[in-house]
Short mmCIF file of C-alpha atoms and ligand atoms in Angstrom, two decimals:
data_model
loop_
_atom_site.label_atom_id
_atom_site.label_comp_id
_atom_site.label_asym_id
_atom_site.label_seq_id
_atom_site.Cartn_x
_atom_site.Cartn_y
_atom_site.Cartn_z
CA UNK P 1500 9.93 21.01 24.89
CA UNK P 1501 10.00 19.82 21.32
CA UNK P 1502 9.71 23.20 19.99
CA UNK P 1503 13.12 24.26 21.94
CA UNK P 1504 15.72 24.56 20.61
CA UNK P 1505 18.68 22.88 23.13
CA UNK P 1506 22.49 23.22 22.45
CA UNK P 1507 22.58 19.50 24.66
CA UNK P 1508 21.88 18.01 21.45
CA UNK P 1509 24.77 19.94 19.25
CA UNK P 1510 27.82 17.84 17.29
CA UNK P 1511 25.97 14.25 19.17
CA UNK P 1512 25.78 11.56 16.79
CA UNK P 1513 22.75 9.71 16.94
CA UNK P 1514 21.63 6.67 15.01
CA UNK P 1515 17.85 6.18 14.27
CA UNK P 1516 16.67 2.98 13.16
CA UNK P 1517 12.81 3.09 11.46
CA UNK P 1518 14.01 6.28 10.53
CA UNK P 1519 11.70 6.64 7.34
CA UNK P 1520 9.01 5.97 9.77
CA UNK P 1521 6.23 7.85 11.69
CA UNK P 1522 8.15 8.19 14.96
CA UNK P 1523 11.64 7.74 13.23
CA UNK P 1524 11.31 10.35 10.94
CA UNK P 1525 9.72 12.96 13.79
CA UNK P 1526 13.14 12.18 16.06
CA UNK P 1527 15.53 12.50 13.10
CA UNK P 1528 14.26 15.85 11.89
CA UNK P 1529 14.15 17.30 15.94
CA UNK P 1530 17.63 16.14 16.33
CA UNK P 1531 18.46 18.07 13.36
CA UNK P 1532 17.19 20.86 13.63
CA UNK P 1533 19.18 20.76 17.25
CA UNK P 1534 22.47 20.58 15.08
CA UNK P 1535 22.64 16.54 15.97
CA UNK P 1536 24.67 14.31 13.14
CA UNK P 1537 22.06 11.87 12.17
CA UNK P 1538 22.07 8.39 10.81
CA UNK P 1539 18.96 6.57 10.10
CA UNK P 1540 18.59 3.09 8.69
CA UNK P 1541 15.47 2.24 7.45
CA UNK P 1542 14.14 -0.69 4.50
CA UNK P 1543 11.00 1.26 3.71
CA UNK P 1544 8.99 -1.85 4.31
CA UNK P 1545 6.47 0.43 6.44
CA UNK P 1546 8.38 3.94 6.44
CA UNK P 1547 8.17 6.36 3.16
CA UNK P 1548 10.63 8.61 1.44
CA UNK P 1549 8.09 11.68 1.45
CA UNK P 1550 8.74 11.57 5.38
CA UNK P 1551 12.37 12.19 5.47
CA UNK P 1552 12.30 14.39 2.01
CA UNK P 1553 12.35 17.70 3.44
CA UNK P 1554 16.14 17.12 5.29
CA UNK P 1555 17.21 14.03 2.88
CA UNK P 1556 20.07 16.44 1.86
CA UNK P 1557 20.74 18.29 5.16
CA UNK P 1558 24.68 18.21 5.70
CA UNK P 1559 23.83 16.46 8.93
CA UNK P 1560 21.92 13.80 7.70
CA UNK P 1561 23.05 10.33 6.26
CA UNK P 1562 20.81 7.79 5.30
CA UNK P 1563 21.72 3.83 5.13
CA UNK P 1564 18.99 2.26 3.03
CA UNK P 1565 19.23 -1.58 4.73
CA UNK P 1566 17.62 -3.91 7.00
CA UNK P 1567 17.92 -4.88 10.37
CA UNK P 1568 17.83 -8.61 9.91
CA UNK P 1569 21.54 -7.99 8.48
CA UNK P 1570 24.20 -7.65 10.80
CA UNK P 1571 26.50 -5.92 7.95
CA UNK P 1572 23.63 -3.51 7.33
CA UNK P 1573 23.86 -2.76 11.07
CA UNK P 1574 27.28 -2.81 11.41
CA UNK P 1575 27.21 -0.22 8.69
CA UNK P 1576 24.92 2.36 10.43
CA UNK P 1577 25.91 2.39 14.20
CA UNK P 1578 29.82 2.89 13.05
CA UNK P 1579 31.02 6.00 15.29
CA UNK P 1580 27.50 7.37 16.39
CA UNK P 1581 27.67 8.16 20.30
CA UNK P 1582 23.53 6.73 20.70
CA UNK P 1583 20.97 4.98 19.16
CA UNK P 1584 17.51 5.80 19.08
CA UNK P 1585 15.96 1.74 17.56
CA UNK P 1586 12.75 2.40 16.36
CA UNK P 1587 12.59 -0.28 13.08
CA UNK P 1588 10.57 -3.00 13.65
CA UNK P 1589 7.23 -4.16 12.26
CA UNK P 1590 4.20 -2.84 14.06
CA UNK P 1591 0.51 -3.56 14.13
CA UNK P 1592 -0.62 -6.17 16.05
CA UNK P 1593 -3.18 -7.56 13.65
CA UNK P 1594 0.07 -8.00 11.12
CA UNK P 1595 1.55 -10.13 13.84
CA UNK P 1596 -1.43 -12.60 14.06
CA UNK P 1597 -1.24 -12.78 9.90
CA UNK P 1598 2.50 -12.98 9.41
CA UNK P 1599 4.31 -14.27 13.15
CA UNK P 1600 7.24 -15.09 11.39
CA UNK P 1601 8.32 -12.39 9.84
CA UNK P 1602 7.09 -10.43 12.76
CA UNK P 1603 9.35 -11.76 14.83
CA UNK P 1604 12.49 -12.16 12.06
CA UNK P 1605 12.37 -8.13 12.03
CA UNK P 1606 11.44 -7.64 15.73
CA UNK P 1607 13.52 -9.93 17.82
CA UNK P 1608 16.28 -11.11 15.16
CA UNK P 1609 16.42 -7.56 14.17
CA UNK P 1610 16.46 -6.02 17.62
CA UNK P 1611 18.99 -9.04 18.77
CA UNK P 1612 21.56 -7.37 15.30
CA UNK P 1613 21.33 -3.76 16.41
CA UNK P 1614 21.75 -4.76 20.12
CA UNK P 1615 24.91 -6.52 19.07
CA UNK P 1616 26.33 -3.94 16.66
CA UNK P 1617 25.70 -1.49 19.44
CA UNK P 1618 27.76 -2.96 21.74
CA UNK P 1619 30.40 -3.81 19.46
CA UNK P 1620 30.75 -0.34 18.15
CA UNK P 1621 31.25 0.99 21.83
CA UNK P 1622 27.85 3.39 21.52
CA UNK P 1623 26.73 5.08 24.94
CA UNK P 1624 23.70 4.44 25.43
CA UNK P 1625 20.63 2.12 22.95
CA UNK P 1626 17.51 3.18 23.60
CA UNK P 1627 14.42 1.41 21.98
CA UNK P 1628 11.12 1.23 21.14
CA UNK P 1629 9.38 -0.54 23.78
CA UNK P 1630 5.49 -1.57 24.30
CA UNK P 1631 2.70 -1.17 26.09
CA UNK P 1632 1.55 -4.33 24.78
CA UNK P 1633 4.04 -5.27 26.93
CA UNK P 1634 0.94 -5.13 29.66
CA UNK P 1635 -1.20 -8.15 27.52
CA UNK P 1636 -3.62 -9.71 29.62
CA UNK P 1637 -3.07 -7.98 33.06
CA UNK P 1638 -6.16 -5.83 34.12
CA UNK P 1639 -4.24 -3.57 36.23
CA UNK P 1640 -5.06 0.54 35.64
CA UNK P 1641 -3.05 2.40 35.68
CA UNK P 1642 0.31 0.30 34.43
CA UNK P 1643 3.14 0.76 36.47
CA UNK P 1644 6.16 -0.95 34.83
CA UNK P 1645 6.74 -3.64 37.04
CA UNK P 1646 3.46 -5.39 36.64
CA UNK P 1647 2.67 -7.15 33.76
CA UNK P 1648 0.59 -9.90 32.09
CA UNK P 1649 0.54 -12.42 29.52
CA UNK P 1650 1.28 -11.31 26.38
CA UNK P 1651 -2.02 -11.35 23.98
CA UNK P 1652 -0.06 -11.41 20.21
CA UNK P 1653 2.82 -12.15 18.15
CA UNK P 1654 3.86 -8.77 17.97
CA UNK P 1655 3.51 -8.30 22.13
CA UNK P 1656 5.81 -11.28 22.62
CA UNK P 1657 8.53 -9.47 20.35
CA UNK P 1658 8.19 -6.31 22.16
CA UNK P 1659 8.38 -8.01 25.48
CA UNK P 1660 11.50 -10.24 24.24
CA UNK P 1661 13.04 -6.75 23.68
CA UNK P 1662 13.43 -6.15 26.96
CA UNK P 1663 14.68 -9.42 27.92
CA UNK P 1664 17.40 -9.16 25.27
CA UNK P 1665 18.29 -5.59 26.77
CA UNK P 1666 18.26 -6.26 30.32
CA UNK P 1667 20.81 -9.65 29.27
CA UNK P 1668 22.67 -7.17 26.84
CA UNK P 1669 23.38 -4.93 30.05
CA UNK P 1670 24.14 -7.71 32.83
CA UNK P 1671 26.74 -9.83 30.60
CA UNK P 1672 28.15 -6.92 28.19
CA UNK P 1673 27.75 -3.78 30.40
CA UNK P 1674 25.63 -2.31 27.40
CA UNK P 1675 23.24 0.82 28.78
CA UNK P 1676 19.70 0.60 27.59
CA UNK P 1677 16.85 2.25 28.33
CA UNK P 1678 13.11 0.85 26.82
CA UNK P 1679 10.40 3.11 25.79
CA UNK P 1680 7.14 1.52 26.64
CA UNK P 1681 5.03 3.53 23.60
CA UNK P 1682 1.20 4.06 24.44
CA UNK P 1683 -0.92 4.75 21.43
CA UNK P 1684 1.29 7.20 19.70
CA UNK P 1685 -0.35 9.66 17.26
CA UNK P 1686 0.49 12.67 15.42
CA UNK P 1687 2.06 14.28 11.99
CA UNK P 1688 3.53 11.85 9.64
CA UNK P 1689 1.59 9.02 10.53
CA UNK P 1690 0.41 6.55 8.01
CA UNK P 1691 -3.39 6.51 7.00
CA UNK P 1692 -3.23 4.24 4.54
CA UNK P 1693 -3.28 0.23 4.32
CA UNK P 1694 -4.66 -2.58 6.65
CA UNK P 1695 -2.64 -1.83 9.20
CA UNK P 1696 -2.80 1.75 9.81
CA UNK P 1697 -3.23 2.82 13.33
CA UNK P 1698 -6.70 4.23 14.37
CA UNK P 1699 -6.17 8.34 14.27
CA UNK P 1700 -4.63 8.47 11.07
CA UNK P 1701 -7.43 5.87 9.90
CA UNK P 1702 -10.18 7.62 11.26
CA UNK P 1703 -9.11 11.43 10.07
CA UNK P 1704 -8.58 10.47 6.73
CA UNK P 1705 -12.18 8.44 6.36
CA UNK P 1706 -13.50 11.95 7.80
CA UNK P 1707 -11.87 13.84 5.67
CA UNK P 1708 -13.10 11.52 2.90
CA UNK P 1709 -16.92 11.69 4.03
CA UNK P 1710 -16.78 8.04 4.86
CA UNK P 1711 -17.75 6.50 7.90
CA UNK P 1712 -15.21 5.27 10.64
CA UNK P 1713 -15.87 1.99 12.17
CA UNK P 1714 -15.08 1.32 15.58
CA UNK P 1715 -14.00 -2.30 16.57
CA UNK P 1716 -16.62 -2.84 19.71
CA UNK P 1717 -18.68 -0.60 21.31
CA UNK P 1718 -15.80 2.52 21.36
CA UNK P 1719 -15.54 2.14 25.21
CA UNK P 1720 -12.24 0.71 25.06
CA UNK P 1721 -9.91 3.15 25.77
CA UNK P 1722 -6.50 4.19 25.04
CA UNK P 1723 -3.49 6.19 26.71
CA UNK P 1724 -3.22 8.51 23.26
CA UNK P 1725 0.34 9.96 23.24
CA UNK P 1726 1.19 12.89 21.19
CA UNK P 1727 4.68 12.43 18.96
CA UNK P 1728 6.13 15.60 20.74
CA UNK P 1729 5.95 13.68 23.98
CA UNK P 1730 7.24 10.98 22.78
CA UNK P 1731 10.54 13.09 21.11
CA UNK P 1732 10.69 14.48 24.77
CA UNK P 1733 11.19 11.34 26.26
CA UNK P 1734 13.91 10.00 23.68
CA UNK P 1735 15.83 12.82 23.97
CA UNK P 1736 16.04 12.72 28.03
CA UNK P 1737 16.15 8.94 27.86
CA UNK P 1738 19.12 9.68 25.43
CA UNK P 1739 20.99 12.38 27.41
CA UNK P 1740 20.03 11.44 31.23
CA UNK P 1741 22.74 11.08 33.85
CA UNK P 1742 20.72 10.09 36.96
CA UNK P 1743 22.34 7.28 37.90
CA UNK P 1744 19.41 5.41 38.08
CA UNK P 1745 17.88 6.25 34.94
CA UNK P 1746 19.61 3.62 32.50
CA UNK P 1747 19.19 -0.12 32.18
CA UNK P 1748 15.06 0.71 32.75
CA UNK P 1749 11.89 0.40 30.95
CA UNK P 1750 9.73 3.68 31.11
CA UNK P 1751 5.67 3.99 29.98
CA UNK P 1752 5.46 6.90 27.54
CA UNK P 1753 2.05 8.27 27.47
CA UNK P 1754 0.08 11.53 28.54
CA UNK P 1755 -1.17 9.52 31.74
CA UNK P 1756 -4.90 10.00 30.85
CA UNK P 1757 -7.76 7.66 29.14
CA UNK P 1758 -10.38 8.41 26.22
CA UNK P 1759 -12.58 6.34 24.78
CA UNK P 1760 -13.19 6.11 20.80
CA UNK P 1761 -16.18 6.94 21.08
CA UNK P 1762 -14.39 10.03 22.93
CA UNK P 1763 -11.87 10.27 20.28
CA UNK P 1764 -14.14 10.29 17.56
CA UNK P 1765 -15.93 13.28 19.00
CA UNK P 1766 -12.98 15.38 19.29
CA UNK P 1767 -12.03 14.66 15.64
CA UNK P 1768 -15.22 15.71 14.58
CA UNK P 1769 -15.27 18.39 16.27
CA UNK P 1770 -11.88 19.69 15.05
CA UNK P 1771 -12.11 18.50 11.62
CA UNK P 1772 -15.70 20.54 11.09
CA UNK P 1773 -13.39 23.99 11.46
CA UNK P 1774 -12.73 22.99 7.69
CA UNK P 1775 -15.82 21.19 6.64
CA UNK P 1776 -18.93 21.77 8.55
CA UNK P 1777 -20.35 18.49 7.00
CA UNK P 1778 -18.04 16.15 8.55
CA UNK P 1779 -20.17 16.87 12.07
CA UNK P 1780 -22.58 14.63 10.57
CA UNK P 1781 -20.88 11.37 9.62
CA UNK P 1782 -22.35 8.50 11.55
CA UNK P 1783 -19.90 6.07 13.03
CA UNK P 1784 -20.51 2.33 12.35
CA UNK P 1785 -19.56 -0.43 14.73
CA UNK P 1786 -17.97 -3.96 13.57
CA UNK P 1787 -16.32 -6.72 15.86
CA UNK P 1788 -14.03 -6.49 18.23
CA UNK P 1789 -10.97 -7.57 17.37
CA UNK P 1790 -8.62 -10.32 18.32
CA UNK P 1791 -5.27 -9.62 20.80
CA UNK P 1792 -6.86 -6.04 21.58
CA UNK P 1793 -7.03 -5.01 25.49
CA UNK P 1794 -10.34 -3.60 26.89
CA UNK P 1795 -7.94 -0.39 28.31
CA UNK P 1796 -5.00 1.13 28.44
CA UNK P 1797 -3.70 3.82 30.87
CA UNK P 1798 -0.15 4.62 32.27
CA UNK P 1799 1.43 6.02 34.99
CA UNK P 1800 4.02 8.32 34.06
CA UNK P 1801 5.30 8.79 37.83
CA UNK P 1802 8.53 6.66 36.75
CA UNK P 1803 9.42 9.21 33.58
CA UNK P 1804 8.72 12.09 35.68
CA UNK P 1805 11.09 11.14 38.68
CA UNK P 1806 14.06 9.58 36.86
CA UNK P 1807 13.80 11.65 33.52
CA UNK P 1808 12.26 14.44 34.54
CA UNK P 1809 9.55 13.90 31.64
CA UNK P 1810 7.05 16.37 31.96
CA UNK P 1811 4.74 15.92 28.70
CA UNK P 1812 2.63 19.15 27.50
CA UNK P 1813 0.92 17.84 25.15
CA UNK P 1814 -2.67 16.24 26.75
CA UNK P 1815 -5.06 14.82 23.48
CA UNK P 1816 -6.70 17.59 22.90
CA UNK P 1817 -3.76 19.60 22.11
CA UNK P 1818 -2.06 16.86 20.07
CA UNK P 1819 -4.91 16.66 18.03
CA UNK P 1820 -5.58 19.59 17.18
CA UNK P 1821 -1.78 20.01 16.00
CA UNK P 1822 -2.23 16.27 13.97
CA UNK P 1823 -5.44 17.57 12.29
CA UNK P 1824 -4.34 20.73 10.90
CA UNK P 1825 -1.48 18.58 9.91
CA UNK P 1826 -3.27 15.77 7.69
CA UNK P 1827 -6.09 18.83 6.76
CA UNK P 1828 -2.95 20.53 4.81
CA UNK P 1829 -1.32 16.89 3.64
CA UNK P 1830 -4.29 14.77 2.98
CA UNK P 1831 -6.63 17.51 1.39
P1 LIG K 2073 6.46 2.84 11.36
O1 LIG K 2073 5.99 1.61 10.67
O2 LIG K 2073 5.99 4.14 10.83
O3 LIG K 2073 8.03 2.87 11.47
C1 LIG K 2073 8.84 1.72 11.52
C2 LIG K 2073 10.00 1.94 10.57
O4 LIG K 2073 10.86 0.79 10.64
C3 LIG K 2073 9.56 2.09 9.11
O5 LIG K 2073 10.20 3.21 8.53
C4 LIG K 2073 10.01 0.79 8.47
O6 LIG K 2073 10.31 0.92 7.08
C5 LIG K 2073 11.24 0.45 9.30
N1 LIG K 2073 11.55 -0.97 9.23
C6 LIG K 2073 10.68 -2.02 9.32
N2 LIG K 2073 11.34 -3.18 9.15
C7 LIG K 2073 12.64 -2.87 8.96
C8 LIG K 2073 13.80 -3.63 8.71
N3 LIG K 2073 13.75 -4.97 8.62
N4 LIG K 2073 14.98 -2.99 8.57
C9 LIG K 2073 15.04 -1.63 8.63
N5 LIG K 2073 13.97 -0.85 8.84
C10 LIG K 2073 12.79 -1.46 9.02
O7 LIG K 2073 6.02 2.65 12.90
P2 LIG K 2073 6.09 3.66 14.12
O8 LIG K 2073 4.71 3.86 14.60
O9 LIG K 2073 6.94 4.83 13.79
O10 LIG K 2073 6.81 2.75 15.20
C11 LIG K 2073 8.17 2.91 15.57
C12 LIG K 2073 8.48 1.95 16.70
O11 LIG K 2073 7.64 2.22 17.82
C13 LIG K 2073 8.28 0.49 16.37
O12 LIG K 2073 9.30 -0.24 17.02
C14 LIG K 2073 6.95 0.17 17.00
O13 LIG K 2073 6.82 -1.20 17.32
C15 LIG K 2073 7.01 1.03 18.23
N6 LIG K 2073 5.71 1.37 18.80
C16 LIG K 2073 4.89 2.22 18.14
C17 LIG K 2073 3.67 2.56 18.70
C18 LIG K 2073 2.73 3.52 18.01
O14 LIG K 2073 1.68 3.81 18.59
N7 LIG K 2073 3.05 4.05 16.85
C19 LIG K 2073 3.28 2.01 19.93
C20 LIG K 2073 4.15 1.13 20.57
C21 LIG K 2073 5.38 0.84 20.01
#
């Protein structure tokens, strides 16, 4: 889908928040290149300029250089956009466990300013970035959005307070919201660098580097990887749906399928030997596992699919590939 080109998307005005960021800056530069008006706000505590460089001057494009923890700053951004696409916050759950406080000031403070600017500005529809963190301690496979656990971090509690704030946001203002519950997302754009990078990115560019990845555990946890085309996909018809049941929801985003890191490093090897051969025989090392991480993640997708009509192409294998060429021609 992400690759179409859709004339739904023409003359909307669409405010993305995190818009400097990995999945920020992949929505803002789909929506323009569907002739969408785009505002992003974005404080560049995680996101870069380099990501939003290449349509920084595009007639379409405005960007508000501010921070969610200031209503003003909020204020500022959402005035006249028909949607918003809230993506800023502070990920990472490790960063949660070192810094709760600021964690939450950004996530839940933050998320509590956009919410109300939102609804004060009249916007359609908010639709957020969600968790599947969300899931914490339950063991249940595969999620299904109604059953959840106890949250296991900091940063799972913000995500899951989120939702409360939406679903109050909707019953006593009549604000429409729809939650994106984000599995593992991966692809271009992501950050590599820093303690808190996420494990693709991490692990591509220590390949790339001829250094060894380690694993946290034994790599038989496993994750729900989601490519960042699905995840555009499901924005957009989260954005533009007119079911009538489809807003004032919280939908899993994922592929709907499981792999290992042990799995995961085996497919980046294997792609990332097209361009060096001697990448195939980097040992991976193993170190602890680490704290607030769940054994295994895996969604169902059955909501998305019957109320959105989400119908993701991308499986790993595919998304990889495309995220490897990517980082071959930006990190070599
Ligand atoms: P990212 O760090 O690349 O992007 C977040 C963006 O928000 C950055 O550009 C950052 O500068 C901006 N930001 C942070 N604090 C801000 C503030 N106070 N004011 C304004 N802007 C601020 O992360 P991402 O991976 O693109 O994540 C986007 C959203 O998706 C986040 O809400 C995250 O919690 C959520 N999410 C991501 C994943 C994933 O796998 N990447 C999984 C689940 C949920």
């Amino acid at each position: 889908m992400t690759h179409e080109i859709t004339d739904e998307l023409q003359g909307i005005k669409v405010l993305v928040t995190g818009g400097a960021g990995f999945i920020g800056s992949n929505l803002c530069e789909f929506l323009l290149n569907n002739n969408a008006i785009v505002h992003c706000l974005d404080n560049f505590a995680t996101g870069h300029r380099e990501n939003i460089s290449s349509f920084l001057n595009h007639p379409n494009f405005t960007l508000f250089t501010g921070d969610i923890r200031n209503l003003t700053d909020c204020k500022n951004a959402v005035s006249s956009m028909d949607y918003v696409l809230h993506q800023a916050a502070l990920g990472s759950v490790p960063r949660s466990i070192n810094d709760p406080i600021t964690t939450n000031e950004v996530n839940v403070s933050g998320f509590l300013n956009m919410l109300t600017a939102t609804r004060d500005e009249g916007v359609k529809r908010f639709v957020y970035a969600a968790s599947s963190s969300t899931y914490g301690d339950s063991t249940t496979l595969p999620k299904e959005e109604d059953i959840i656990g106890k949250p296991l971090s900091p940063y799972a509690i913000t995500k899951y307070v989120n939702e409360l704030y939406a679903n109050i946001f909707h019953k006593v203002y009549g604000v429409d919201t729809i939650g994106l519950r984000y599995f593992n997302v991966f692809g271009r754009k992501q950050d590599p660098n820093g303690a808190y990078a996420a494990v693709i990115p991490k692990f591509v560019k220590q390949l790339i580097d001829h250094q060894s990845p380690v694993i946290n555990g034994d790599g038989s946890f496993s994750r729900d990887f989601t490519y960042i085309d699905n995840v555009i996909e499901m924005n957009v018809k989260a954005m533009l749906s007119i079911h009538p049941d489809a807003a004032n929801n919280v939908y899993n985003v994922a592929y709907g399928e499981r792999t290992t890191l042990i799995e995961l490093l085996g497919i980046l090897k294997e792609e990332l030997a097209q361009y060096d051969t001697a990448i195939k025989d980097i040992e991976i090392q193993f170190g602890p596992e680490r704290v607030g991480d769940v054994p295994h993640s895996l969604a169902s997708i059955d909501k998305a699919k019957s109320l959105l009509g989400y119908a993701p192409v991308f499986d790993i294998k595919k998304g990889l590939q495309a995220s490897v060429d990517w980082y071959w021609e930006h990190l070599k």
